[in-house]
């Protein structure tokens, strides 16, 4: 019996083309959320070519600081060298392929292989080879055997990498979505920083379910997080919850949901001094879009997401704003590594940073209330998607098929209302299909 992973590639390519046509018609295959062949194709055609998030610069602030992160099935060392420059290298010794760095974060000027002792600078250059004269008779050219470099670029402190030397620039890749990223990254004139190490765990769920949810799924909130309405965390329910916009960047896959609440104050949840700094850091158009936004939840294609909202259990009070940044790293069909950070304004007081981190932990930390709600659903969706009867079933993505862009929306991209809409998801899956078809 031939398994899905063993099927001939032409048959899988035909499935991709059928899937792309279905996306246009508002349908998406359930199989995509837990399938070995789909996972393998994503590794080959998506994660080998897209720009993927690696780290925030504030995680490695000093010379020698490093973290280990991954793009697809490639583990990387992201390090700041003695000159302050950031490098990303494959976490593999060039001699026999041993893992060079076995810890997730730390500080080191050099990395020494535990197998044969080859030693590299944290920028990747090979500088030490045991028995160089006796064993290699000085024939080995060290400069030919540096760690494998990975192309990187940054935006407002975010470090991205791509395995494709021919990929467009990061600025081209992000496109107009930079306008919306600034909502999360320009809190104050000095920008943001991570507060504490990231939460990191393994989950039996597919990365795409999470990326879709954070591209603006306001539809699930009154059901999955109903307790928030019952306790007064959300000031409304039903019809008023759907106010706002779903904004996508056509052809890029990025999307954001901007949720509004009646009577919510401008920049509510921020201290007055930070609110004033944000108004200076943002453009007038960004202020117009963001000032009344209560909840902003967005995804940078393929697997980096952000959420900003105030947290308060006191009805009528805006509470304290927090920002979570999260990476869904694929670790197999129906399985992923979850990274979750709290971002805080650099210029904020220690008291505000502590309160924002507390709000993040209660809501979207590893044991947060919202996080538990979501992962309970996501793991069950993934389990269902792997069953034998599901391989030929589709899910409906027809909400908002007739939505017209809001002509008065002051920001870039395609903004439709209400916020509860499938437009962003169709855009996300369309770009996913481009990559899997080799046409991105």
CSV table of C-alpha atoms in Angstrom, one decimal:
chain,number,residue,atom,x,y,z
A,1,UNK,CA,0.0,0.0,0.0
A,2,UNK,CA,1.4,3.4,-1.0
A,3,UNK,CA,1.3,6.1,1.7
A,4,UNK,CA,0.7,9.7,1.0
A,5,UNK,CA,4.3,10.5,1.6
A,6,UNK,CA,5.3,8.0,-1.1
A,7,UNK,CA,2.9,9.2,-3.8
A,8,UNK,CA,4.6,10.3,-7.0
A,9,UNK,CA,5.3,14.1,-7.1
A,10,UNK,CA,3.1,14.7,-10.2
A,11,UNK,CA,0.1,13.6,-8.2
A,12,UNK,CA,1.0,15.9,-5.3
A,13,UNK,CA,1.6,18.8,-7.8
A,14,UNK,CA,-1.9,18.2,-9.2
A,15,UNK,CA,-3.3,18.3,-5.7
A,16,UNK,CA,-1.6,21.7,-5.2
A,17,UNK,CA,-3.1,23.1,-8.3
A,18,UNK,CA,-6.5,21.8,-7.3
A,19,UNK,CA,-6.1,23.4,-3.9
A,20,UNK,CA,-5.1,26.7,-5.4
A,21,UNK,CA,-8.3,26.7,-7.5
A,22,UNK,CA,-10.3,25.8,-4.4
A,23,UNK,CA,-8.9,28.7,-2.5
A,24,UNK,CA,-10.1,31.1,-5.1
A,25,UNK,CA,-13.6,29.6,-4.7
A,26,UNK,CA,-13.4,29.8,-0.9
A,27,UNK,CA,-12.4,26.2,-0.1
A,28,UNK,CA,-9.3,24.8,1.6
A,29,UNK,CA,-8.4,21.1,2.2
A,30,UNK,CA,-8.4,19.8,5.7
A,31,UNK,CA,-5.6,17.4,4.8
A,32,UNK,CA,-3.2,20.3,4.6
A,33,UNK,CA,-3.2,20.6,8.4
A,34,UNK,CA,-1.7,17.2,9.1
A,35,UNK,CA,-0.1,15.4,6.2
A,36,UNK,CA,3.5,14.1,5.7
A,37,UNK,CA,3.6,14.9,2.0
A,38,UNK,CA,2.3,18.4,2.5
A,39,UNK,CA,4.8,19.0,5.3
A,40,UNK,CA,7.7,17.7,3.1
A,41,UNK,CA,6.6,20.0,0.3
A,42,UNK,CA,6.5,23.0,2.6
A,43,UNK,CA,10.1,22.2,3.7
A,44,UNK,CA,11.3,22.0,0.1
A,45,UNK,CA,9.4,24.9,-1.5
A,46,UNK,CA,8.2,27.3,1.3
A,47,UNK,CA,10.7,27.4,4.1
A,48,UNK,CA,13.6,27.1,1.8
A,49,UNK,CA,12.6,30.3,0.0
A,50,UNK,CA,10.6,32.6,2.3
A,51,UNK,CA,11.9,35.2,4.7
A,52,UNK,CA,11.5,33.7,8.2
A,53,UNK,CA,11.8,35.3,11.6
A,54,UNK,CA,14.8,34.4,13.7
A,55,UNK,CA,15.2,36.7,16.7
A,56,UNK,CA,14.7,40.2,18.1
A,57,UNK,CA,17.9,42.2,18.3
A,58,UNK,CA,17.3,42.8,22.0
A,59,UNK,CA,17.7,39.1,22.7
A,60,UNK,CA,21.4,39.4,21.7
A,61,UNK,CA,22.3,42.9,22.9
A,62,UNK,CA,26.0,42.4,23.7
A,63,UNK,CA,29.0,41.0,21.7
A,64,UNK,CA,29.1,37.2,22.0
A,65,UNK,CA,25.3,36.9,22.7
A,66,UNK,CA,23.6,34.2,20.7
A,67,UNK,CA,20.4,32.2,20.3
A,68,UNK,CA,19.7,29.1,18.3
A,69,UNK,CA,16.7,29.2,16.0
A,70,UNK,CA,15.5,27.3,12.9
A,71,UNK,CA,14.2,27.9,9.4
A,72,UNK,CA,12.4,24.8,8.4
A,73,UNK,CA,14.5,21.8,9.3
A,74,UNK,CA,17.7,23.8,9.5
A,75,UNK,CA,18.9,24.8,13.0
A,76,UNK,CA,20.9,28.1,13.0
A,77,UNK,CA,23.1,30.1,15.4
A,78,UNK,CA,22.2,33.7,15.5
A,79,UNK,CA,25.0,35.6,17.1
A,80,UNK,CA,26.4,39.1,17.6
A,81,UNK,CA,30.1,39.3,16.9
A,82,UNK,CA,32.7,41.4,18.7
A,83,UNK,CA,32.0,44.3,16.4
A,84,UNK,CA,28.3,44.3,17.2
A,85,UNK,CA,27.2,42.8,13.8
A,86,UNK,CA,24.7,40.0,13.7
A,87,UNK,CA,25.3,36.8,11.8
A,88,UNK,CA,23.3,33.6,11.2
A,89,UNK,CA,25.1,30.4,10.5
A,90,UNK,CA,24.0,26.7,10.1
A,91,UNK,CA,24.5,25.1,13.5
A,92,UNK,CA,26.7,22.3,12.0
A,93,UNK,CA,30.4,21.7,12.0
A,94,UNK,CA,31.9,21.6,8.5
A,95,UNK,CA,34.2,18.7,9.4
A,96,UNK,CA,31.7,15.9,10.1
A,97,UNK,CA,28.4,17.6,10.7
A,98,UNK,CA,28.2,17.6,14.4
A,99,UNK,CA,25.9,20.2,16.1
A,100,UNK,CA,28.1,23.1,17.1
A,101,UNK,CA,26.0,24.8,19.8
A,102,UNK,CA,23.8,22.7,22.0
A,103,UNK,CA,22.2,25.4,24.1
A,104,UNK,CA,19.3,27.7,23.1
A,105,UNK,CA,21.0,30.9,24.2
A,106,UNK,CA,24.2,32.2,25.8
A,107,UNK,CA,27.4,34.2,25.3
A,108,UNK,CA,30.5,32.9,23.5
A,109,UNK,CA,33.2,34.4,21.4
A,110,UNK,CA,33.9,31.0,19.8
A,111,UNK,CA,32.2,27.7,19.2
A,112,UNK,CA,34.2,24.5,19.5
A,113,UNK,CA,33.0,21.2,18.1
A,114,UNK,CA,32.7,18.5,20.7
A,115,UNK,CA,33.6,15.8,18.2
A,116,UNK,CA,37.0,16.7,16.7
A,117,UNK,CA,37.6,20.2,18.1
A,118,UNK,CA,37.2,22.4,15.1
A,119,UNK,CA,36.8,25.9,16.4
A,120,UNK,CA,34.9,28.8,14.8
A,121,UNK,CA,34.5,32.5,15.7
A,122,UNK,CA,30.9,33.4,16.6
A,123,UNK,CA,30.8,35.2,13.1
A,124,UNK,CA,31.4,31.8,11.5
A,125,UNK,CA,35.1,31.8,10.4
A,126,UNK,CA,37.1,28.6,11.1
A,127,UNK,CA,40.1,29.5,13.1
A,128,UNK,CA,41.2,26.3,14.9
A,129,UNK,CA,41.9,22.9,13.5
A,130,UNK,CA,43.6,20.3,15.8
A,131,UNK,CA,46.7,18.7,14.2
A,132,UNK,CA,46.6,21.1,11.3
A,133,UNK,CA,50.3,20.6,10.5
A,134,UNK,CA,50.6,16.9,11.4
A,135,UNK,CA,47.3,15.6,10.1
A,136,UNK,CA,46.5,17.9,7.2
A,137,UNK,CA,50.1,18.7,6.3
A,138,UNK,CA,48.8,22.3,6.0
A,139,UNK,CA,46.8,21.5,2.9
A,140,UNK,CA,43.4,22.4,4.5
A,141,UNK,CA,42.4,26.0,3.7
A,142,UNK,CA,40.5,27.2,6.7
A,143,UNK,CA,38.7,30.0,4.8
A,144,UNK,CA,37.0,27.3,2.6
A,145,UNK,CA,35.4,25.6,5.6
A,146,UNK,CA,33.6,28.3,7.5
A,147,UNK,CA,30.2,27.7,9.0
A,148,UNK,CA,27.5,28.0,6.3
A,149,UNK,CA,26.2,31.5,6.3
A,150,UNK,CA,22.5,32.4,6.1
A,151,UNK,CA,21.3,35.6,4.5
A,152,UNK,CA,19.7,37.9,7.1
A,153,UNK,CA,18.1,41.4,7.2
A,154,UNK,CA,16.3,43.4,9.9
A,155,UNK,CA,13.2,45.6,10.3
A,156,UNK,CA,12.8,47.6,13.5
A,157,UNK,CA,14.7,45.1,15.6
A,158,UNK,CA,13.3,42.0,14.0
A,159,UNK,CA,15.9,39.7,12.5
A,160,UNK,CA,14.8,37.6,9.5
A,161,UNK,CA,16.7,35.0,7.5
A,162,UNK,CA,16.2,33.3,4.2
A,163,UNK,CA,17.8,30.2,2.7
A,164,UNK,CA,17.3,31.6,-0.8
A,165,UNK,CA,20.1,33.8,-2.1
A,166,UNK,CA,17.8,34.9,-5.0
A,167,UNK,CA,14.9,35.9,-2.7
A,168,UNK,CA,13.7,39.5,-2.9
A,169,UNK,CA,14.8,42.0,-0.2
A,170,UNK,CA,13.1,41.8,3.1
A,171,UNK,CA,11.7,45.3,2.4
A,172,UNK,CA,10.0,43.9,-0.7
A,173,UNK,CA,8.9,40.8,1.1
A,174,UNK,CA,7.2,42.7,3.9
A,175,UNK,CA,5.8,45.4,1.5
A,176,UNK,CA,3.0,47.5,2.8
A,177,UNK,CA,2.7,45.4,5.9
A,178,UNK,CA,5.5,47.4,7.5
A,179,UNK,CA,2.8,50.1,8.0
A,180,UNK,CA,1.0,47.6,10.4
A,181,UNK,CA,4.1,46.1,12.0
A,182,UNK,CA,4.9,49.6,13.3
A,183,UNK,CA,1.9,49.3,15.6
A,184,UNK,CA,3.7,46.6,17.5
A,185,UNK,CA,7.2,47.9,17.1
A,186,UNK,CA,7.1,51.7,17.6
A,187,UNK,CA,5.9,51.9,21.2
A,188,UNK,CA,7.8,55.0,22.2
A,189,UNK,CA,10.6,56.8,20.4
A,190,UNK,CA,13.1,54.1,21.2
A,191,UNK,CA,11.1,51.1,19.9
A,192,UNK,CA,10.5,47.9,21.8
A,193,UNK,CA,12.5,45.1,23.4
A,194,UNK,CA,11.8,41.6,24.6
A,195,UNK,CA,11.0,41.2,28.3
A,196,UNK,CA,12.4,38.0,29.6
A,197,UNK,CA,13.3,34.8,27.6
A,198,UNK,CA,10.7,33.4,25.3
A,199,UNK,CA,8.2,30.8,26.4
A,200,UNK,CA,9.1,27.7,24.3
A,201,UNK,CA,7.2,24.4,24.1
A,202,UNK,CA,6.2,21.6,21.8
A,203,UNK,CA,2.6,21.3,20.7
A,204,UNK,CA,0.7,18.6,18.7
A,205,UNK,CA,-0.8,21.1,16.3
A,206,UNK,CA,0.0,22.3,12.8
A,207,UNK,CA,1.7,25.7,12.5
A,208,UNK,CA,-0.7,26.9,9.8
A,209,UNK,CA,-3.8,26.7,12.1
A,210,UNK,CA,-2.0,29.2,14.4
A,211,UNK,CA,-0.8,31.4,11.6
A,212,UNK,CA,-4.4,31.6,10.3
A,213,UNK,CA,-5.9,32.3,13.6
A,214,UNK,CA,-3.6,35.2,14.3
A,215,UNK,CA,-4.1,36.7,10.8
A,216,UNK,CA,-7.4,38.1,12.2
A,217,UNK,CA,-9.8,35.4,13.4
A,218,UNK,CA,-12.2,37.5,15.4
A,219,UNK,CA,-14.9,34.9,14.6
A,220,UNK,CA,-13.8,32.5,17.3
A,221,UNK,CA,-13.4,35.0,20.1
A,222,UNK,CA,-17.1,35.1,21.4
A,223,UNK,CA,-17.1,31.3,21.5
A,224,UNK,CA,-13.6,30.0,22.4
A,225,UNK,CA,-13.0,32.9,24.8
A,226,UNK,CA,-16.6,33.3,26.1
A,227,UNK,CA,-15.4,33.7,29.6
A,228,UNK,CA,-13.9,37.1,28.6
A,229,UNK,CA,-17.4,38.4,27.9
A,230,UNK,CA,-19.0,36.9,31.0
A,231,UNK,CA,-16.3,38.4,33.2
A,232,UNK,CA,-16.3,41.8,31.6
A,233,UNK,CA,-12.9,41.5,30.0
A,234,UNK,CA,-14.5,42.3,26.7
A,235,UNK,CA,-16.9,45.3,26.9
A,236,UNK,CA,-19.2,43.9,24.3
A,237,UNK,CA,-20.4,40.7,22.6
A,238,UNK,CA,-21.8,39.6,19.3
A,239,UNK,CA,-22.4,42.5,16.9
A,240,UNK,CA,-20.2,45.2,18.5
A,241,UNK,CA,-17.3,42.7,18.8
A,242,UNK,CA,-17.1,42.5,15.0
A,243,UNK,CA,-16.4,46.2,14.5
A,244,UNK,CA,-13.1,47.1,12.8
A,245,UNK,CA,-11.3,46.0,9.7
A,246,UNK,CA,-9.7,42.9,8.3
A,247,UNK,CA,-6.6,44.1,6.3
A,248,UNK,CA,-4.6,42.0,4.0
A,249,UNK,CA,-1.6,42.8,1.7
A,250,UNK,CA,-2.6,41.1,-1.6
A,251,UNK,CA,0.0,38.8,-3.1
A,252,UNK,CA,2.1,38.8,0.1
A,253,UNK,CA,0.1,36.6,2.5
A,254,UNK,CA,0.3,39.0,5.4
A,255,UNK,CA,-2.8,40.0,7.3
A,256,UNK,CA,-4.1,41.9,10.4
A,257,UNK,CA,-7.4,42.2,12.2
A,258,UNK,CA,-8.0,45.6,13.8
A,259,UNK,CA,-10.8,45.2,16.3
A,260,UNK,CA,-12.7,48.2,17.8
A,261,UNK,CA,-14.9,48.5,20.9
A,262,UNK,CA,-17.5,51.3,21.4
A,263,UNK,CA,-16.2,54.1,23.6
A,264,UNK,CA,-12.7,52.7,23.9
A,265,UNK,CA,-10.3,55.7,24.5
A,266,UNK,CA,-7.5,56.6,22.0
A,267,UNK,CA,-4.4,54.5,22.8
A,268,UNK,CA,-6.2,53.1,25.8
A,269,UNK,CA,-4.1,51.0,28.1
A,270,UNK,CA,-0.9,53.0,27.5
A,271,UNK,CA,0.5,55.5,30.0
A,272,UNK,CA,0.0,59.0,28.8
A,273,UNK,CA,3.7,59.6,28.2
A,274,UNK,CA,4.0,56.5,26.0
A,275,UNK,CA,0.8,57.4,24.1
A,276,UNK,CA,2.4,60.8,23.3
A,277,UNK,CA,5.6,59.1,22.2
A,278,UNK,CA,3.7,56.8,19.9
A,279,UNK,CA,2.0,59.7,18.3
A,280,UNK,CA,5.4,61.1,17.5
A,281,UNK,CA,6.9,57.8,16.3
A,282,UNK,CA,4.0,57.0,14.0
A,283,UNK,CA,2.8,58.8,10.8
A,284,UNK,CA,-0.5,60.7,10.9
A,285,UNK,CA,-2.1,57.9,8.8
A,286,UNK,CA,-0.9,55.3,11.3
A,287,UNK,CA,-2.3,57.3,14.2
A,288,UNK,CA,-5.6,57.6,12.4
A,289,UNK,CA,-5.7,53.8,12.0
A,290,UNK,CA,-4.4,52.7,15.3
A,291,UNK,CA,-5.6,55.2,17.9
A,292,UNK,CA,-9.0,53.6,18.4
A,293,UNK,CA,-7.9,50.0,17.8
A,294,UNK,CA,-8.5,47.9,20.9
A,295,UNK,CA,-7.2,44.6,19.6
A,296,UNK,CA,-4.7,44.2,16.8
A,297,UNK,CA,-3.8,40.6,15.8
A,298,UNK,CA,-1.7,39.9,12.7
A,299,UNK,CA,0.5,37.4,10.9
A,300,UNK,CA,3.6,38.0,8.8
A,301,UNK,CA,3.6,35.2,6.3
A,302,UNK,CA,4.5,32.4,6.9
A,303,UNK,CA,4.7,31.8,10.6
A,304,UNK,CA,5.3,35.0,12.7
A,305,UNK,CA,2.4,36.6,14.5
A,306,UNK,CA,1.7,39.5,16.9
A,307,UNK,CA,-1.2,40.4,19.2
A,308,UNK,CA,-1.7,43.7,21.1
A,309,UNK,CA,-4.6,44.3,23.4
A,310,UNK,CA,-5.3,45.7,26.9
A,311,UNK,CA,-5.9,43.4,29.8
A,312,UNK,CA,-8.3,44.2,32.6
A,313,UNK,CA,-10.9,42.4,34.6
A,314,UNK,CA,-12.4,45.6,35.9
A,315,UNK,CA,-15.4,46.5,33.6
A,316,UNK,CA,-15.0,50.0,32.1
A,317,UNK,CA,-11.3,50.3,32.7
A,318,UNK,CA,-8.9,50.0,29.7
A,319,UNK,CA,-6.3,48.0,31.7
A,320,UNK,CA,-2.7,47.7,30.7
A,321,UNK,CA,-1.5,47.1,27.1
A,322,UNK,CA,0.7,44.1,26.3
A,323,UNK,CA,2.2,42.8,23.0
A,324,UNK,CA,2.9,39.1,22.3
A,325,UNK,CA,5.1,38.1,19.4
A,326,UNK,CA,5.0,34.4,18.5
A,327,UNK,CA,6.7,32.0,16.1
A,328,UNK,CA,5.1,28.7,15.0
A,329,UNK,CA,8.0,26.5,13.9
A,330,UNK,CA,7.0,23.4,12.0
A,331,UNK,CA,8.5,20.2,13.7
A,332,UNK,CA,6.7,17.6,11.6
A,333,UNK,CA,3.2,16.9,10.2
A,334,UNK,CA,0.7,18.1,12.9
A,335,UNK,CA,3.5,19.1,15.2
A,336,UNK,CA,5.3,22.4,16.0
A,337,UNK,CA,7.6,24.2,18.3
A,338,UNK,CA,6.0,27.3,19.8
A,339,UNK,CA,8.0,30.4,20.8
A,340,UNK,CA,6.2,33.3,22.5
A,341,UNK,CA,7.7,36.6,23.6
A,342,UNK,CA,6.5,39.7,25.4
A,343,UNK,CA,7.5,43.0,23.8
A,344,UNK,CA,7.6,46.1,25.9
A,345,UNK,CA,8.6,49.7,25.1
A,346,UNK,CA,12.3,50.4,25.8
A,347,UNK,CA,11.5,53.8,27.3
A,348,UNK,CA,8.7,52.6,29.6
A,349,UNK,CA,9.1,52.6,33.3
A,350,UNK,CA,10.1,49.3,35.1
A,351,UNK,CA,6.6,49.3,36.7
A,352,UNK,CA,4.8,49.4,33.4
A,353,UNK,CA,7.1,46.7,31.9
A,354,UNK,CA,6.4,44.5,34.8
A,355,UNK,CA,2.6,45.0,34.5
A,356,UNK,CA,2.6,44.5,30.8
A,357,UNK,CA,4.6,41.2,31.3
A,358,UNK,CA,2.1,40.1,33.9
A,359,UNK,CA,-0.8,40.8,31.6
A,360,UNK,CA,0.9,38.9,28.8
A,361,UNK,CA,1.6,35.9,31.1
A,362,UNK,CA,-2.0,35.8,32.3
A,363,UNK,CA,-3.5,35.9,28.8
A,364,UNK,CA,-1.0,34.5,26.3
A,365,UNK,CA,1.9,33.0,28.3
A,366,UNK,CA,2.4,29.2,28.1
A,367,UNK,CA,-0.3,28.7,30.8
A,368,UNK,CA,-2.3,31.8,29.9
A,369,UNK,CA,-6.1,31.8,29.8
A,370,UNK,CA,-6.4,32.6,26.1
A,371,UNK,CA,-3.5,30.3,25.2
A,372,UNK,CA,-5.2,27.3,26.9
A,373,UNK,CA,-8.4,28.0,25.0
A,374,UNK,CA,-6.7,28.2,21.7
A,375,UNK,CA,-4.4,25.2,22.0
A,376,UNK,CA,-7.3,23.0,23.2
A,377,UNK,CA,-9.0,23.7,19.9
A,378,UNK,CA,-5.9,23.7,17.7
A,379,UNK,CA,-4.7,20.3,18.8
A,380,UNK,CA,-8.1,18.7,18.2
A,381,UNK,CA,-8.4,20.3,14.8
A,382,UNK,CA,-4.9,18.9,13.9
A,383,UNK,CA,-5.9,15.4,15.2
A,384,UNK,CA,-9.0,15.4,13.1
A,385,UNK,CA,-7.1,16.6,10.0
A,386,UNK,CA,-4.9,13.5,10.2
A,387,UNK,CA,-7.7,10.9,10.1
A,388,UNK,CA,-8.3,8.8,7.0
A,389,UNK,CA,-11.8,10.1,6.2
A,390,UNK,CA,-10.6,13.7,6.0
A,391,UNK,CA,-8.1,13.5,3.1
A,392,UNK,CA,-10.7,14.5,0.6
A,393,UNK,CA,-12.7,17.0,2.7
A,394,UNK,CA,-12.6,20.8,2.4
A,395,UNK,CA,-13.3,23.6,4.9
A,396,UNK,CA,-15.4,26.7,3.8
A,397,UNK,CA,-13.6,30.0,3.5
A,398,UNK,CA,-16.5,32.0,2.0
A,399,UNK,CA,-17.1,34.6,4.6
A,400,UNK,CA,-16.7,38.0,3.0
A,401,UNK,CA,-16.4,36.7,-0.6
A,402,UNK,CA,-18.4,39.7,-1.8
A,403,UNK,CA,-16.7,42.3,0.5
A,404,UNK,CA,-15.5,45.4,-1.2
A,405,UNK,CA,-12.5,47.3,0.1
A,406,UNK,CA,-13.3,50.3,2.3
A,407,UNK,CA,-12.5,53.3,0.1
A,408,UNK,CA,-12.1,55.6,3.1
A,409,UNK,CA,-9.6,53.4,5.0
A,410,UNK,CA,-6.4,55.5,5.4
A,411,UNK,CA,-3.9,52.6,5.5
A,412,UNK,CA,-2.4,50.5,2.7
A,413,UNK,CA,-3.5,47.1,1.6
A,414,UNK,CA,-7.1,45.7,1.2
A,415,UNK,CA,-9.3,46.7,4.2
A,416,UNK,CA,-12.7,45.2,4.5
A,417,UNK,CA,-15.3,45.4,7.2
A,418,UNK,CA,-16.5,43.8,9.4
A,419,UNK,CA,-13.5,42.5,11.2
A,420,UNK,CA,-15.0,39.0,11.3
A,421,UNK,CA,-14.1,38.0,7.7
A,422,UNK,CA,-12.3,35.3,5.8
A,423,UNK,CA,-10.5,37.7,3.4
A,424,UNK,CA,-7.2,37.6,5.2
A,425,UNK,CA,-7.2,33.8,5.3
A,426,UNK,CA,-7.9,33.5,1.6
A,427,UNK,CA,-4.9,35.8,1.0
A,428,UNK,CA,-2.8,33.7,3.4
A,429,UNK,CA,-3.6,30.4,1.7
A,430,UNK,CA,-3.2,31.9,-1.8
A,431,UNK,CA,0.4,32.9,-1.0
A,432,UNK,CA,1.0,29.4,0.6
A,433,UNK,CA,-0.3,27.9,-2.6
A,434,UNK,CA,2.1,30.1,-4.7
A,435,UNK,CA,5.1,28.7,-2.8
A,436,UNK,CA,4.0,25.1,-2.9
A,437,UNK,CA,3.5,25.4,-6.7
A,438,UNK,CA,7.0,26.9,-7.1
A,439,UNK,CA,5.6,30.2,-8.3
A,440,UNK,CA,6.2,32.5,-5.4
